[in-house]
Amino acid sequence: MKAFAELYANLDATTSSNAKLAALQGYFRQAPPADAAWAVYFLSGGRPRQLVPTRLLRDMATEASGIEPWLFEESYQSVGDLAETISLLLPESTYTSEDGLAVWLEEKLLPLRGLPPTELAERLPALWAQLDQPSLMLCIKLITGSFRVGVSKLLVTRALAAMAELDSKRVAQRLVGYTDLSNRPTAEGYLKLIAAESSDEHAQRGGQPYPFFLAHGLAQPVEQFDALLGSPADWQVEWKWDGIRAQVVKREGRLWVWSRGEELVTERFPELHALVSGLPDGTVIDGEIVVWKDAVQPFALLQQRIGRKTLSKKVLEDAPVAVLAYDLLEHQGDDWRNHSQAERRAQLEQVIAQCNQPVLLPSPLLTGRTWQDLARQREDSRKLGVEGMMLKARDGLYGVGRTKDMGVWWKWKVDPFSVDAVLIYAQRGHGRRASLYSDYTFAVWDGPPGSERTLVPFAKAYSGLTDEEMRKVDAIVRKTTVEKFGPVSSVTPSMVFELGFEGIALSKRHKSGIAVRFPRMLRWRQDKHVEDADNLGTLQDLLS
Amino acid sequence: MDLVIARPEGLYCPAGDFYIDPWRPVERSVITHAHGDHARTGNTHYLAAAPGEGILRSRLGQDINLQTLPYGERLVHHGVTLSFHPAGHVLGSAQVRLEYQGEVWVASGDYKVEPDGTCAPFEPVRCHTFITESTFGLPIYRWQPQAQIFAGINEWWRGNIANGKASVLFCYSFGKAQRILHGIDASIGPILSHGAVEPLNRVYRDAGIYIPETLYAGDFKKNDPLLRQALIIAPPSAGGSTWIRRFGDYSDAFASGWMRLRGTRRRRGVDRGFVLSDHADWPGLLWAIEQTGAERVMVTHGSVGVLVRHLREKGLDAQGFTTEYGDDEEEVTA
Ligand SMILES: [Zn+2]
Ligand SMILES: [Zn+2]
């Protein structure tokens, strides 16, 4: 536990990737495999369900600290992070447990789940007394499922690969599914991650997908495309679908569907099971899952369906899905990622034709003589329900993550929607921003200027500001706070922001009747007065 | 009758007609210590504890009209008996004890309860009413013994030498800097101090306090190999300046009580945060208040509301005093 707490502190203390990489390698070199197994799990985003309800945890921590609940609350307000607050308030321990991360999780923490409060009240203080402050904070983060640290999965992959002297793509592939809820980290599993590459590795793969190749944003004006990209003829152009990126893996007579979050989602899309008979073994297809009724349907429909615990017949009828396939990563059991985009596409079309299932469609290719021509076609994006275009180098290979060295995918998105909205609530952030008001709720007017009107909240956003701007907003929030509800403050409306978002849909769950996708702050409109902000009518116009 | 009241100019003693640490110019001022937010220029008369004379003159001017009094010695002014008692905050810092017609008030200024060897340690003074600061008035603030912090700084410094990096340690230039210099292991390597720190080192040395040899950082050229071994003590305002660039590849750290929180550590953007404060932590504040035996407590700068409420719940008559004192843990104010 102590070693992992030290690693956490080191990773937290620096913004340099090299320093983080060194810290990770240092940790993995000395960590026993059972502990390293859990460390990889947490560092690459794994999160077991919450072990103790937060309310209960707070009450017990307050009690053990011997302070009044209001003083706990004041402290929490000042710190901004629950686990840290608790770790700073509990009696200081003079003794630190030598037990490793695995023992702590498997023998001490995971068994807490579902215990009655009386039992927890006995066990928790006894566990806390075994840890120094940094380990204690970490322990509580693990208990509440709020462990987060600024490392990417790619960095963890690189650290493991460097230590084990492996190709990092191989490690990335082995890591896929590692953080799945059904996977319990074990020493054996960890040793497999870093084991020397075996000749029959391919055969052991089971349902493992490949690491997804990710696209980069292209924001330059179209006039520069010729200079930047060359001729459109060198590019494979497709729509950018607004769905769930997924890999369909067919091997050993079975089918697996993985989302880009590397979550196994096979069970959520029963209609795709038809592909078991259509696709030959040793096939992996990359594409987008969308709701499809002769044409792509709004993402909101797909989102509603994903939110359901059980898929009723009605849901399956109302929101049937299909895969819009755009890449072939494995064919006849061979890794095709080192074939060119054009070759992969040609082969993909044959596979789809032979499969002949209505749930597997090719993502259509778009053609244009010039970039200008394509730009004109792109203007139909909104009408067609797509986010813009994808440009893929025809001679490019299929890379890993955001690499650009073997080929590149550009996402050429249409400009986001935008409205001017008023900041009405502010909430303290997490981690680095824990002591700053960094998460905001925005509102627009419910009527046109001059009418008797109120502000209705419609979106939350926390990204898009510079640190400097955020500090300024924070100061204004503190000065104009009207009321506090836990970490949330309501403020006297005074700040107007230009909010950008990708999509908009009707929603019964929101007071405004509208839900927007991926809202973010584009600009702080310090030149605008609250009265100048947009009204609901502006948003409703965007719906059509 | 209240011996001290809050006025727009500062904390005022009506019976004696003088101010304690006024923030606007007045006729008669009593100064608890020489931090910029407590000792300001422009007063006609100054009265302070004798060990603070050198610092006060170096900061406010050699020619200020300053009278001093050794700790514990009494002076009667308009029937008010006044004496200074060590506050353990910085060199020359004092609590002001006032006695008038059998009523005793003590104004603490800023104080710290852990003795550190660079100034006379805090002495609790019995009184009826205690005026306390509350900079770190939340139970999350609990300090580790300073020996552990100095050990941490030594270890960081040695580690940087091993990695060929200079060690830049930011801290408040008066008090914190000298306390660190006094506490660290000077045999590890050369110590350089910033121009804002060096004059204060001299005043401490003149007062007979051990401060290891320090070199003037301004005398070194970029790429001087000695920098790779050096510990550089600088005020926070030097961070991000052109001055700092001469140290090339360096590791930086910040020493302050606020470093106790991860959020402030991260916002500082330094490699290390050392939790070292010249103020009392939460248990220190409560201990000091209890030791005075006071039934009435006036709370100034910091977490006023929290400390007032807590003391009231413990049965004391507590209230807040609005002051314009700042935060000498964070920024250089003078
Ligand atoms: Zn001070
Ligand atoms: Zn002060």
GROMACS .gro file of N, CA, C and O in nm, chain B residues 283-319:
model
  148
  827PRO      N    1  -0.438   2.230   1.646
  827PRO     CA    2  -0.417   2.196   1.788
  827PRO      C    3  -0.336   2.303   1.861
  827PRO      O    4  -0.361   2.328   1.979
  828GLY      N    5  -0.244   2.368   1.791
  828GLY     CA    6  -0.162   2.474   1.852
  828GLY      C    7  -0.246   2.593   1.894
  828GLY      O    8  -0.228   2.649   2.003
  829LEU      N    9  -0.338   2.633   1.807
  829LEU     CA   10  -0.427   2.746   1.839
  829LEU      C   11  -0.510   2.713   1.963
  829LEU      O   12  -0.519   2.794   2.056
  830LEU      N   13  -0.568   2.593   1.964
  830LEU     CA   14  -0.655   2.557   2.075
  830LEU      C   15  -0.576   2.546   2.205
  830LEU      O   16  -0.621   2.587   2.311
  831TRP      N   17  -0.455   2.492   2.194
  831TRP     CA   18  -0.370   2.478   2.312
  831TRP      C   19  -0.334   2.616   2.367
  831TRP      O   20  -0.345   2.643   2.486
  832ALA      N   21  -0.293   2.707   2.277
  832ALA     CA   22  -0.252   2.840   2.321
  832ALA      C   23  -0.368   2.914   2.387
  832ALA      O   24  -0.352   2.978   2.491
  833ILE      N   25  -0.485   2.903   2.327
  833ILE     CA   26  -0.602   2.972   2.382
  833ILE      C   27  -0.633   2.917   2.521
  833ILE      O   28  -0.659   2.993   2.616
  834GLU      N   29  -0.625   2.785   2.533
  834GLU     CA   30  -0.654   2.724   2.663
  834GLU      C   31  -0.553   2.769   2.769
  834GLU      O   32  -0.589   2.799   2.882
  835GLN      N   33  -0.425   2.776   2.728
  835GLN     CA   34  -0.320   2.813   2.823
  835GLN      C   35  -0.337   2.954   2.880
  835GLN      O   36  -0.293   2.983   2.990
  836THR      N   37  -0.398   3.043   2.802
  836THR     CA   38  -0.414   3.181   2.852
  836THR      C   39  -0.518   3.188   2.964
  836THR      O   40  -0.521   3.284   3.040
  837GLY      N   41  -0.604   3.085   2.970
  837GLY     CA   42  -0.711   3.088   3.069
  837GLY      C   43  -0.818   3.191   3.038
  837GLY      O   44  -0.906   3.217   3.121
  838ALA      N   45  -0.812   3.251   2.922
  838ALA     CA   46  -0.907   3.357   2.887
  838ALA      C   47  -1.049   3.304   2.874
  838ALA      O   48  -1.070   3.192   2.827
  839GLU      N   49  -1.146   3.384   2.917
  839GLU     CA   50  -1.286   3.347   2.899
  839GLU      C   51  -1.342   3.412   2.774
  839GLU      O   52  -1.446   3.373   2.724
  840ARG      N   53  -1.271   3.516   2.731
  840ARG     CA   54  -1.318   3.588   2.614
  840ARG      C   55  -1.207   3.583   2.509
  840ARG      O   56  -1.091   3.605   2.541
  841VAL      N   57  -1.244   3.550   2.385
  841VAL     CA   58  -1.144   3.538   2.280
  841VAL      C   59  -1.189   3.618   2.158
  841VAL      O   60  -1.302   3.602   2.110
  842MET      N   61  -1.102   3.707   2.111
  842MET     CA   62  -1.130   3.783   1.989
  842MET      C   63  -1.046   3.720   1.878
  842MET      O   64  -0.924   3.706   1.894
  843VAL      N   65  -1.110   3.685   1.767
  843VAL     CA   66  -1.039   3.613   1.661
  843VAL      C   67  -1.014   3.706   1.541
  843VAL      O   68  -1.107   3.769   1.491
  844THR      N   69  -0.888   3.712   1.499
  844THR     CA   70  -0.854   3.793   1.382
  844THR      C   71  -0.808   3.705   1.267
  844THR      O   72  -0.805   3.583   1.279
  845HIS      N   73  -0.766   3.764   1.162
  845HIS     CA   74  -0.730   3.708   1.032
  845HIS      C   75  -0.709   3.558   1.019
  845HIS      O   76  -0.626   3.500   1.083
  846GLY      N   77  -0.786   3.498   0.924
  846GLY     CA   78  -0.777   3.355   0.896
  846GLY      C   79  -0.917   3.297   0.889
  846GLY      O   80  -1.004   3.353   0.825
  847SER      N   81  -0.936   3.182   0.958
  847SER     CA   82  -1.068   3.118   0.961
  847SER      C   83  -1.147   3.172   1.080
  847SER      O   84  -1.176   3.098   1.174
  848VAL      N   85  -1.181   3.300   1.075
  848VAL     CA   86  -1.245   3.364   1.190
  848VAL      C   87  -1.374   3.293   1.229
  848VAL      O   88  -1.394   3.253   1.344
  849GLY      N   89  -1.464   3.275   1.132
  849GLY     CA   90  -1.595   3.217   1.161
  849GLY      C   91  -1.586   3.080   1.224
  849GLY      O   92  -1.657   3.050   1.320
  850VAL      N   93  -1.498   2.997   1.169
  850VAL     CA   94  -1.485   2.859   1.219
  850VAL      C   95  -1.434   2.858   1.362
  850VAL      O   96  -1.489   2.791   1.450
  851LEU      N   97  -1.329   2.934   1.388
  851LEU     CA   98  -1.271   2.932   1.523
  851LEU      C   99  -1.368   2.991   1.625
  851LEU      O  100  -1.383   2.938   1.735
  852VAL      N  101  -1.437   3.099   1.586
  852VAL     CA  102  -1.535   3.160   1.677
  852VAL      C  103  -1.642   3.058   1.715
  852VAL      O  104  -1.673   3.037   1.831
  853ARG      N  105  -1.697   2.992   1.614
  853ARG     CA  106  -1.804   2.896   1.641
  853ARG      C  107  -1.755   2.782   1.731
  853ARG      O  108  -1.823   2.742   1.825
  854HIS      N  109  -1.636   2.733   1.698
  854HIS     CA  110  -1.581   2.622   1.777
  854HIS      C  111  -1.560   2.663   1.923
  854HIS      O  112  -1.593   2.588   2.014
  855LEU      N  113  -1.506   2.782   1.944
  855LEU     CA  114  -1.479   2.828   2.081
  855LEU      C  115  -1.610   2.851   2.156
  855LEU      O  116  -1.620   2.819   2.275
  856ARG      N  117  -1.708   2.903   2.086
  856ARG     CA  118  -1.839   2.924   2.151
  856ARG      C  119  -1.899   2.791   2.194
  856ARG      O  120  -1.955   2.780   2.302
  857GLU      N  121  -1.884   2.690   2.108
  857GLU     CA  122  -1.939   2.560   2.144
  857GLU      C  123  -1.867   2.502   2.265
  857GLU      O  124  -1.920   2.418   2.336
  858LYS      N  125  -1.743   2.547   2.286
  858LYS     CA  126  -1.669   2.503   2.404
  858LYS      C  127  -1.699   2.590   2.525
  858LYS      O  128  -1.637   2.576   2.630
  859GLY      N  129  -1.791   2.684   2.510
  859GLY     CA  130  -1.836   2.764   2.623
  859GLY      C  131  -1.762   2.895   2.642
  859GLY      O  132  -1.780   2.963   2.743
  860LEU      N  133  -1.675   2.933   2.548
  860LEU     CA  134  -1.605   3.060   2.562
  860LEU      C  135  -1.686   3.171   2.496
  860LEU      O  136  -1.767   3.147   2.407
  861ASP      N  137  -1.658   3.293   2.541
  861ASP     CA  138  -1.721   3.409   2.479
  861ASP      C  139  -1.628   3.453   2.365
  861ASP      O  140  -1.529   3.519   2.388
  862ALA      N  141  -1.660   3.410   2.243
  862ALA     CA  142  -1.571   3.439   2.130
  862ALA      C  143  -1.639   3.528   2.029
  862ALA      O  144  -1.759   3.518   2.007
  863GLN      N  145  -1.562   3.615   1.967
  863GLN     CA  146  -1.614   3.694   1.856
  863GLN      C  147  -1.504   3.732   1.759
  863GLN      O  148  -1.386   3.724   1.793
   0.00000   0.00000   0.00000
